[in-house]
Amino acid sequence: MTIKPLIILPDPVLRQVSKPIERVDADLQRLTDDMLETMYDAPGIGLAAIQVGVPRRMLVIDLSKEGEEKQPLVFINPEIVGSSDDRSVYEEGCLSIPDYYAEVERPAKVTVKYLDREGKEQSVEADGLLATCLQHEIDHLNGVLFIDHISRLKREMVIKKFTKAAKSKVL
Ligand code: NI
């Protein structure tokens, strides 16, 4: 398994819309393993393939706490097929926007259809942190970042900060 470099804001790659996966094969399974290792190393609780530069509709999540047994989840071609009217607020962060956190309001429950790591059709009714995490990661597959859900002023401030940081690294 390999730890892959993370794509960081304001890299335009993060705005790409990822394409559906046509076949779940050994190469794809290797990518899911690399993504999990990259996420654990960061550490984070969710990672979309586009965040390691692969524009394919796939994401990994693990909400287990430190010291607990790992609970890796793999979602291939995930699709939100239902969401609740009631909403919840979580403070979100993102491995592509390091050390920045902001409260985001989203539907409290979602139903997601997807293929698992073996390519088998699955469906999950998620609430709590899993619901928020799934929505955050599925947004990535559509080129959407959690900062798109906060105020324009805050978003412009964080983009400016990361643009400046990226420039100083190049020079
Ligand atoms: Ni993210």
Coordinates of N, CA, C and O and ligand atoms in Angstrom, one line a residue:
M1 N 0.8 -1.2 0.0 CA 0.0 0.0 0.0 C 0.9 1.3 0.0 O 2.0 1.2 0.5
T2 N 0.4 2.3 -0.6 CA 1.1 3.5 -0.8 C 0.4 4.7 -0.2 O -0.8 4.8 -0.5
I3 N 1.1 5.6 0.5 CA 0.5 6.9 0.9 C 0.7 7.8 -0.3 O 1.8 8.0 -0.8
K4 N -0.5 8.4 -0.7 CA -0.4 9.3 -1.9 C -0.5 10.7 -1.5 O -1.0 11.1 -0.5
P5 N 0.2 11.6 -2.3 CA 0.1 13.0 -2.0 C -1.3 13.6 -2.1 O -2.0 13.2 -3.0
L6 N -1.6 14.4 -1.2 CA -3.0 15.0 -1.2 C -3.0 16.3 -2.0 O -2.1 17.1 -2.0
I7 N -4.1 16.5 -2.8 CA -4.3 17.7 -3.5 C -4.9 18.7 -2.6 O -5.9 18.5 -1.9
I8 N -4.3 19.9 -2.6 CA -4.6 21.0 -1.6 C -5.2 22.2 -2.3 O -4.8 22.5 -3.4
L9 N -6.2 22.8 -1.7 CA -6.8 24.1 -2.2 C -5.7 25.0 -2.4 O -4.7 25.1 -1.7
P10 N -5.7 25.8 -3.5 CA -6.7 26.0 -4.5 C -6.5 25.2 -5.8 O -6.9 25.7 -6.8
D11 N -5.9 24.1 -5.7 CA -5.6 23.3 -6.9 C -6.9 23.0 -7.7 O -7.9 22.5 -7.1
P12 N -7.0 23.5 -9.0 CA -8.2 23.3 -9.7 C -8.7 21.9 -9.9 O -9.9 21.7 -10.3
V13 N -7.8 20.9 -9.7 CA -8.2 19.5 -9.8 C -9.4 19.2 -8.9 O -10.3 18.4 -9.2
L14 N -9.4 19.9 -7.7 CA -10.5 19.7 -6.7 C -11.9 20.1 -7.3 O -12.9 19.7 -6.7
R15 N -11.9 20.9 -8.4 CA -13.1 21.3 -9.0 C -13.6 20.4 -10.1 O -14.7 20.7 -10.7
Q16 N -12.8 19.4 -10.4 CA -13.2 18.5 -11.5 C -14.4 17.6 -11.0 O -14.5 17.3 -9.8
V17 N -15.3 17.3 -12.0 CA -16.4 16.4 -11.7 C -15.9 15.0 -12.0 O -15.4 14.7 -13.1
S18 N -15.9 14.1 -11.0 CA -15.4 12.7 -11.2 C -16.3 11.8 -12.0 O -17.5 12.0 -12.0
K19 N -15.7 10.9 -12.8 CA -16.4 10.0 -13.7 C -16.8 8.7 -13.0 O -16.0 8.2 -12.1
P20 N -17.9 8.1 -13.4 CA -18.3 6.9 -12.8 C -17.3 5.8 -13.0 O -16.6 5.8 -14.0
I21 N -17.2 4.8 -12.1 CA -16.4 3.7 -12.3 C -17.1 2.6 -13.0 O -18.3 2.2 -12.6
E22 N -16.5 2.0 -14.0 CA -17.2 1.0 -14.9 C -16.9 -0.4 -14.4 O -17.8 -1.3 -14.6
R23 N -15.8 -0.6 -13.8 CA -15.5 -2.0 -13.4 C -14.7 -2.0 -12.1 O -13.8 -1.2 -11.9
V24 N -15.2 -2.8 -11.2 CA -14.5 -3.0 -9.9 C -13.5 -4.1 -10.0 O -13.9 -5.3 -10.1
D25 N -12.2 -3.8 -10.2 CA -11.2 -4.8 -10.4 C -10.0 -4.7 -9.4 O -10.1 -3.8 -8.5
A26 N -9.0 -5.4 -9.6 CA -7.9 -5.4 -8.6 C -7.2 -4.1 -8.6 O -6.8 -3.6 -7.5
D27 N -7.1 -3.4 -9.7 CA -6.5 -2.0 -9.7 C -7.2 -1.1 -8.8 O -6.7 -0.3 -8.1
L28 N -8.6 -1.2 -9.0 CA -9.4 -0.3 -8.2 C -9.3 -0.6 -6.7 O -9.3 0.3 -5.9
Q29 N -9.3 -1.9 -6.4 CA -9.2 -2.3 -5.0 C -7.9 -1.8 -4.4 O -7.8 -1.4 -3.2
R30 N -6.8 -1.8 -5.2 CA -5.5 -1.3 -4.8 C -5.6 0.2 -4.5 O -5.1 0.7 -3.5
L31 N -6.4 0.9 -5.3 CA -6.5 2.3 -5.1 C -7.3 2.6 -3.8 O -7.0 3.5 -3.0
T32 N -8.4 1.8 -3.5 CA -9.1 1.9 -2.3 C -8.2 1.7 -1.1 O -8.2 2.4 -0.1
D33 N -7.3 0.7 -1.2 CA -6.4 0.5 -0.1 C -5.4 1.6 0.1 O -5.1 2.0 1.2
D34 N -4.9 2.1 -1.0 CA -4.0 3.3 -0.9 C -4.7 4.5 -0.3 O -4.1 5.3 0.5
M35 N -6.0 4.7 -0.7 CA -6.7 5.8 -0.2 C -6.9 5.7 1.3 O -6.8 6.7 2.1
L36 N -7.2 4.5 1.8 CA -7.4 4.3 3.2 C -6.1 4.5 3.9 O -6.1 5.2 5.0
E37 N -5.0 4.1 3.4 CA -3.7 4.3 4.1 C -3.4 5.8 4.1 O -2.9 6.3 5.1
T38 N -3.7 6.5 3.0 CA -3.4 7.9 3.0 C -4.3 8.6 4.0 O -3.8 9.5 4.7
M39 N -5.6 8.2 4.1 CA -6.5 8.8 5.1 C -6.0 8.6 6.5 O -6.0 9.5 7.3
Y40 N -5.6 7.3 6.8 CA -5.2 7.0 8.2 C -3.9 7.8 8.5 O -3.8 8.2 9.7
D41 N -3.1 8.0 7.5 CA -1.8 8.6 7.8 C -2.0 10.1 8.1 O -1.3 10.7 8.8
A42 N -3.1 10.7 7.5 CA -3.2 12.2 7.5 C -3.3 12.8 8.9 O -2.6 13.7 9.2
P43 N -4.1 12.4 9.9 CA -5.2 11.4 9.7 C -6.5 12.1 9.4 O -6.7 13.3 9.8
G44 N -7.5 11.4 8.8 CA -8.8 12.0 8.5 C -9.8 10.9 8.6 O -9.5 9.7 8.8
I45 N -11.1 11.3 8.5 CA -12.2 10.3 8.6 C -12.9 10.0 7.2 O -13.7 9.1 7.1
G46 N -12.5 10.8 6.2 CA -13.1 10.5 4.9 C -12.1 11.1 3.8 O -11.4 12.0 4.0
L47 N -12.1 10.4 2.6 CA -11.3 10.8 1.5 C -11.9 10.4 0.2 O -12.3 9.3 0.1
A48 N -12.0 11.4 -0.7 CA -12.5 11.1 -2.0 C -11.3 10.9 -3.0 O -10.3 11.5 -2.8
A49 N -11.5 10.1 -4.0 CA -10.4 9.8 -5.0 C -9.8 11.0 -5.6 O -8.6 11.1 -5.8
I50 N -10.6 12.0 -5.9 CA -10.1 13.2 -6.5 C -9.1 13.9 -5.6 O -8.2 14.7 -6.1
Q51 N -9.2 13.7 -4.3 CA -8.2 14.3 -3.4 C -6.8 13.7 -3.5 O -5.9 14.3 -2.9
V52 N -6.7 12.6 -4.2 CA -5.4 12.1 -4.5 C -5.2 12.1 -6.0 O -4.3 11.4 -6.6
G53 N -6.0 13.0 -6.7 CA -5.8 13.3 -8.1 C -6.4 12.3 -9.0 O -6.1 12.3 -10.2
V54 N -7.3 11.4 -8.5 CA -7.9 10.4 -9.4 C -9.4 10.8 -9.6 O -10.2 10.7 -8.6
P55 N -9.8 11.3 -10.8 CA -11.2 11.8 -11.0 C -12.2 10.7 -11.2 O -12.8 10.6 -12.3
R56 N -12.3 9.8 -10.2 CA -13.3 8.7 -10.3 C -14.2 8.7 -9.1 O -13.8 9.1 -8.0
R57 N -15.4 8.2 -9.3 CA -16.5 8.4 -8.2 C -16.3 7.3 -7.2 O -16.9 6.2 -7.2
M58 N -15.4 7.6 -6.3 CA -15.1 6.6 -5.2 C -14.6 7.4 -4.0 O -13.9 8.4 -4.1
L59 N -15.0 6.9 -2.8 CA -14.6 7.5 -1.6 C -14.4 6.5 -0.5 O -15.0 5.4 -0.5
V60 N -13.6 6.8 0.5 CA -13.5 5.9 1.7 C -13.8 6.7 3.0 O -13.6 7.9 3.0
I61 N -14.3 6.0 4.0 CA -14.6 6.6 5.2 C -14.3 5.7 6.3 O -14.4 4.4 6.2
D62 N -13.8 6.2 7.5 CA -13.6 5.3 8.7 C -13.9 6.2 9.9 O -13.1 7.2 10.2
L63 N -15.0 6.0 10.6 CA -15.4 6.8 11.7 C -15.0 6.2 13.1 O -15.4 6.7 14.1
S64 N -14.2 5.1 13.0 CA -13.8 4.5 14.3 C -12.9 5.5 15.1 O -12.2 6.3 14.5
K65 N -13.0 5.4 16.4 CA -12.2 6.3 17.2 C -10.8 5.8 17.5 O -10.6 4.6 17.3
E66 N -9.9 6.7 17.9 CA -8.5 6.2 18.1 C -8.5 5.1 19.2 O -9.2 5.2 20.2
G67 N -7.8 4.1 18.9 CA -7.7 3.0 19.9 C -8.8 1.9 19.6 O -8.6 0.8 20.1
E68 N -9.8 2.2 18.8 CA -10.8 1.2 18.5 C -10.4 0.5 17.2 O -9.5 0.9 16.5
E69 N -11.0 -0.7 17.0 CA -10.8 -1.4 15.8 C -11.2 -0.6 14.6 O -12.2 0.1 14.6
K70 N -10.4 -0.6 13.5 CA -10.7 0.2 12.3 C -12.0 -0.4 11.6 O -12.2 -1.6 11.6
Q71 N -12.7 0.6 11.1 CA -13.9 0.2 10.4 C -13.9 0.9 9.0 O -14.7 1.8 8.7
P72 N -13.1 0.4 8.1 CA -13.0 1.0 6.8 C -14.2 0.8 5.9 O -14.7 -0.4 5.8
L73 N -14.7 1.8 5.3 CA -15.9 1.8 4.4 C -15.5 2.3 3.1 O -14.8 3.3 3.0
V74 N -15.9 1.5 2.0 CA -15.6 1.9 0.7 C -16.9 2.1 -0.1 O -17.8 1.3 -0.1
F75 N -17.0 3.3 -0.7 CA -18.2 3.6 -1.5 C -17.8 3.9 -2.9 O -17.1 4.9 -3.2
I76 N -18.3 3.1 -3.8 CA -18.0 3.2 -5.3 C -19.3 3.7 -6.0 O -20.4 3.1 -5.7
N77 N -19.2 4.7 -6.8 CA -20.3 5.3 -7.5 C -21.5 5.6 -6.5 O -22.6 5.3 -6.8
P78 N -21.2 6.2 -5.4 CA -22.2 6.5 -4.4 C -23.2 7.6 -5.0 O -22.8 8.5 -5.7
E79 N -24.5 7.4 -4.6 CA -25.5 8.2 -5.1 C -26.5 8.5 -4.0 O -27.0 7.5 -3.3
I80 N -26.8 9.7 -3.7 CA -27.8 10.1 -2.6 C -29.2 9.9 -3.3 O -29.5 10.6 -4.2
V81 N -30.0 9.0 -2.7 CA -31.3 8.7 -3.3 C -32.4 9.2 -2.4 O -33.6 9.2 -2.8
G82 N -32.1 9.7 -1.3 CA -33.1 10.3 -0.4 C -32.4 11.1 0.7 O -31.3 10.8 1.1
S83 N -33.0 12.2 1.1 CA -32.5 13.0 2.2 C -33.6 13.6 3.1 O -34.7 13.8 2.5
S84 N -33.4 13.7 4.4 CA -34.4 14.1 5.3 C -34.6 15.7 5.2 O -33.7 16.4 4.8
D85 N -35.8 16.1 5.6 CA -36.0 17.5 5.7 C -35.3 18.1 6.9 O -34.9 19.3 6.9
D86 N -35.3 17.3 8.0 CA -34.6 17.9 9.2 C -33.1 17.9 8.9 O -32.5 17.1 8.2
R87 N -32.5 18.9 9.5 CA -31.1 19.2 9.2 C -30.2 19.2 10.4 O -30.7 19.2 11.5
S88 N -28.9 19.0 10.3 CA -28.0 19.0 11.4 C -26.8 19.8 11.1 O -26.4 20.0 9.9
V89 N -26.1 20.3 12.1 CA -24.9 21.1 11.9 C -23.7 20.4 12.5 O -23.8 19.9 13.6
Y90 N -22.6 20.3 11.7 CA -21.4 19.7 12.2 C -20.3 20.7 11.9 O -20.3 21.4 10.8
E91 N -19.2 20.7 12.7 CA -18.0 21.5 12.3 C -17.2 20.6 11.4 O -16.8 19.5 11.8
E92 N -17.0 21.0 10.2 CA -16.4 20.2 9.2 C -14.9 20.7 8.9 O -14.6 21.8 9.1
G93 N -14.1 19.7 8.5 CA -12.8 20.0 8.0 C -12.6 19.2 6.8 O -13.4 18.4 6.4
C94 N -11.4 19.3 6.1 CA -11.1 18.6 4.9 C -9.6 18.5 4.7 O -8.9 19.4 5.0
L95 N -9.2 17.3 4.3 CA -7.8 17.0 4.2 C -7.2 17.9 3.1 O -6.0 18.1 3.0
S96 N -8.0 18.4 2.2 CA -7.5 19.3 1.1 C -7.5 20.8 1.5 O -7.1 21.6 0.8
I97 N -8.1 21.0 2.7 CA -8.1 22.4 3.3 C -7.6 22.3 4.7 O -8.3 22.5 5.7
P98 N -6.3 21.9 4.9 CA -5.8 21.6 6.2 C -5.9 22.7 7.3 O -5.8 23.9 6.9
D99 N -6.3 22.3 8.5 CA -6.4 23.2 9.6 C -7.4 24.3 9.5 O -7.3 25.4 10.1
Y100 N -8.4 24.1 8.7 CA -9.5 25.0 8.6 C -10.8 24.3 8.9 O -11.1 23.2 8.3
Y101 N -11.6 24.8 9.8 CA -12.9 24.2 10.2 C -14.0 25.2 10.2 O -13.8 26.4 10.5
A102 N -15.2 24.7 9.8 CA -16.3 25.6 9.8 C -17.6 24.8 10.0 O -17.6 23.6 9.5
E103 N -18.6 25.4 10.6 CA -19.9 24.7 10.8 C -20.6 24.7 9.4 O -20.7 25.7 8.7
V104 N -21.2 23.5 9.1 CA -22.0 23.4 7.9 C -23.3 22.7 8.2 O -23.3 21.7 9.0
E105 N -24.4 23.2 7.6 CA -25.7 22.6 7.9 C -26.0 21.7 6.6 O -25.9 22.2 5.5
R106 N -26.5 20.5 6.9 CA -26.8 19.6 5.8 C -28.0 18.8 6.3 O -28.3 18.7 7.5
P107 N -28.7 18.1 5.4 CA -29.8 17.1 5.8 C -29.2 16.2 6.9 O -28.1 15.7 6.7
A108 N -30.0 15.9 7.9 CA -29.5 15.1 9.0 C -29.4 13.6 8.6 O -28.6 12.9 9.2
K109 N -30.3 13.1 7.7 CA -30.2 11.7 7.2 C -30.2 11.7 5.7 O -30.9 12.4 5.0
V110 N -29.4 10.7 5.2 CA -29.4 10.5 3.8 C -29.5 9.0 3.5 O -28.9 8.2 4.3
T111 N -30.1 8.6 2.4 CA -30.0 7.2 1.9 C -29.1 7.2 0.7 O -29.3 8.0 -0.2
V112 N -28.1 6.4 0.7 CA -27.0 6.3 -0.3 C -27.0 4.9 -0.9 O -26.8 3.9 -0.2
K113 N -27.1 4.9 -2.2 CA -26.8 3.6 -3.0 C -25.4 3.6 -3.5 O -24.9 4.7 -3.9
Y114 N -24.7 2.5 -3.5 CA -23.3 2.4 -3.9 C -22.9 1.0 -4.2 O -23.7 0.1 -3.9
L115 N -21.7 0.8 -4.7 CA -21.1 -0.5 -4.8 C -20.0 -0.6 -3.7 O -19.3 0.4 -3.5
D116 N -19.9 -1.8 -3.1 CA -18.9 -1.9 -2.1 C -17.6 -2.4 -2.8 O -17.5 -2.4 -4.0
R117 N -16.6 -2.7 -2.0 CA -15.2 -3.0 -2.5 C -15.2 -4.2 -3.4 O -14.3 -4.4 -4.2
E118 N -16.2 -5.0 -3.2 CA -16.3 -6.2 -4.1 C -17.2 -6.0 -5.3 O -17.5 -6.9 -6.1
G119 N -17.7 -4.8 -5.4 CA -18.6 -4.4 -6.6 C -20.0 -4.8 -6.4 O -20.8 -4.8 -7.4
K120 N -20.4 -5.1 -5.2 CA -21.8 -5.6 -4.9 C -22.6 -4.3 -4.5 O -22.2 -3.4 -3.8
E121 N -23.9 -4.3 -5.1 CA -24.8 -3.2 -4.8 C -25.2 -3.1 -3.4 O -25.6 -4.2 -2.8
Q122 N -25.1 -2.0 -2.8 CA -25.5 -1.8 -1.4 C -26.3 -0.5 -1.2 O -26.2 0.4 -2.1
S123 N -26.9 -0.4 -0.1 CA -27.6 0.8 0.3 C -27.5 1.1 1.8 O -27.5 0.1 2.5
V124 N -27.3 2.3 2.2 CA -27.2 2.6 3.6 C -28.1 3.8 3.9 O -28.2 4.8 3.1
E125 N -28.8 3.7 5.1 CA -29.5 4.8 5.6 C -28.7 5.4 6.7 O -28.5 4.8 7.8
A126 N -28.1 6.6 6.4 CA -27.1 7.1 7.3 C -27.7 8.3 8.1 O -28.4 9.1 7.5
D127 N -27.3 8.4 9.4 CA -27.6 9.6 10.1 C -26.3 10.0 10.9 O -25.2 9.4 10.7
G128 N -26.4 11.1 11.7 CA -25.3 11.5 12.5 C -24.1 11.8 11.6 O -24.2 12.3 10.5
L129 N -22.9 11.5 12.2 CA -21.6 11.9 11.5 C -21.5 11.2 10.1 O -21.0 11.8 9.2
L130 N -22.0 10.0 10.0 CA -21.8 9.3 8.7 C -22.6 10.0 7.7 O -22.1 10.1 6.5
A131 N -23.8 10.5 8.0 CA -24.6 11.2 7.0 C -23.9 12.5 6.5 O -23.8 12.8 5.3
T132 N -23.3 13.2 7.5 CA -22.5 14.4 7.1 C -21.3 14.1 6.3 O -21.0 14.7 5.2
C133 N -20.6 13.1 6.7 CA -19.3 12.7 6.0 C -19.6 12.2 4.6 O -18.9 12.6 3.7
L134 N -20.7 11.4 4.4 CA -21.0 10.9 3.1 C -21.4 12.1 2.2 O -20.9 12.2 1.0
Q135 N -22.1 13.1 2.7 CA -22.5 14.2 1.9 C -21.3 15.1 1.5 O -21.1 15.6 0.4
H136 N -20.4 15.2 2.5 CA -19.1 16.0 2.3 C -18.3 15.3 1.2 O -17.8 16.0 0.2
E137 N -18.1 14.0 1.3 CA -17.3 13.3 0.3 C -18.0 13.2 -1.1 O -17.3 13.3 -2.1
I138 N -19.3 13.0 -1.1 CA -20.0 12.9 -2.4 C -19.9 14.3 -3.1 O -19.7 14.4 -4.3
D139 N -19.9 15.4 -2.3 CA -19.7 16.7 -2.9 C -18.4 16.8 -3.6 O -18.3 17.3 -4.7
H140 N -17.3 16.2 -3.0 CA -16.0 16.2 -3.7 C -16.1 15.6 -5.1 O -15.4 16.0 -6.0
L141 N -16.9 14.5 -5.3 CA -17.0 13.9 -6.6 C -17.7 14.8 -7.6 O -17.6 14.6 -8.8
N142 N -18.4 15.8 -7.1 CA -19.0 16.8 -8.0 C -18.2 18.1 -8.0 O -18.8 19.1 -8.5
G143 N -17.0 18.1 -7.5 CA -16.2 19.3 -7.6 C -16.6 20.3 -6.5 O -16.2 21.5 -6.6
V144 N -17.4 19.9 -5.5 CA -17.9 20.8 -4.5 C -17.1 20.6 -3.2 O -16.8 19.5 -2.8
L145 N -16.7 21.7 -2.6 CA -16.0 21.7 -1.3 C -16.9 22.2 -0.2 O -17.8 22.9 -0.4
F146 N -16.6 21.8 1.1 CA -17.4 22.2 2.2 C -17.5 23.7 2.4 O -18.4 24.3 2.8
I147 N -16.4 24.4 1.9 CA -16.4 25.9 2.0 C -17.4 26.5 1.1 O -17.7 27.7 1.2
D148 N -17.9 25.7 0.1 CA -19.0 26.3 -0.8 C -20.3 26.4 0.0 O -21.3 27.0 -0.5
H149 N -20.4 25.8 1.2 CA -21.6 25.8 2.0 C -21.5 26.9 3.1 O -22.5 27.0 3.9
I150 N -20.4 27.6 3.2 CA -20.3 28.7 4.2 C -20.5 30.0 3.5 O -20.7 30.1 2.3
S151 N -20.4 31.1 4.3 CA -20.7 32.4 3.7 C -19.6 32.8 2.7 O -18.5 32.3 2.8
R152 N -20.0 33.6 1.8 CA -19.1 34.0 0.7 C -17.8 34.7 1.3 O -16.7 34.5 0.8
L153 N -18.1 35.5 2.3 CA -16.9 36.2 2.9 C -15.9 35.3 3.5 O -14.7 35.4 3.2
K154 N -16.4 34.3 4.2 CA -15.5 33.3 4.9 C -14.8 32.5 3.8 O -13.6 32.2 3.9
R155 N -15.6 32.1 2.8 CA -15.0 31.3 1.7 C -13.9 32.0 1.0 O -12.8 31.5 0.8
E156 N -14.1 33.3 0.7 CA -13.1 34.1 -0.1 C -11.9 34.3 0.8 O -10.7 34.2 0.3
M157 N -12.1 34.4 2.1 CA -10.9 34.6 3.0 C -10.0 33.3 3.0 O -8.8 33.4 3.0
V158 N -10.7 32.1 3.1 CA -9.9 30.9 3.2 C -9.2 30.6 1.9 O -8.1 30.2 1.8
I159 N -9.9 30.9 0.7 CA -9.3 30.7 -0.6 C -8.1 31.6 -0.7 O -7.0 31.2 -1.2
K160 N -8.2 32.8 -0.3 CA -7.1 33.8 -0.4 C -5.9 33.3 0.4 O -4.8 33.3 0.0
K161 N -6.2 32.8 1.6 CA -5.1 32.4 2.5 C -4.4 31.2 1.9 O -3.1 31.2 1.9
F162 N -5.1 30.2 1.3 CA -4.5 29.1 0.7 C -3.8 29.4 -0.6 O -2.8 28.8 -0.9
T163 N -4.3 30.4 -1.3 CA -3.7 30.8 -2.6 C -2.3 31.4 -2.3 O -1.3 31.1 -2.9
K164 N -2.3 32.2 -1.2 CA -1.1 32.9 -0.8 C 0.0 31.8 -0.4 O 1.1 31.9 -0.7
A165 N -0.5 30.9 0.4 CA 0.4 29.8 0.9 C 1.0 29.0 -0.2 O 2.2 28.6 -0.3
A166 N 0.1 28.7 -1.3 CA 0.6 27.9 -2.4 C 1.7 28.7 -3.2 O 2.6 28.1 -3.6
K167 N 1.5 30.0 -3.3 CA 2.4 30.8 -4.1 C 3.7 30.8 -3.4 O 4.8 30.8 -4.0
S168 N 3.7 31.0 -2.0 CA 5.0 31.1 -1.3 C 5.8 29.8 -1.4 O 7.0 29.7 -1.3
K169 N 5.0 28.6 -1.6 CA 5.7 27.3 -1.7 C 6.4 27.2 -3.1 O 7.5 26.6 -3.2
V170 N 5.8 27.8 -4.1 CA 6.4 27.8 -5.4 C 7.7 28.6 -5.5 O 8.6 28.2 -6.2
L171 N 7.6 29.8 -4.9 CA 8.8 30.7 -5.0 C 10.0 30.2 -4.2 O 10.0 29.5 -3.3
Ligands
NI1 NI -13.0 16.9 2.1

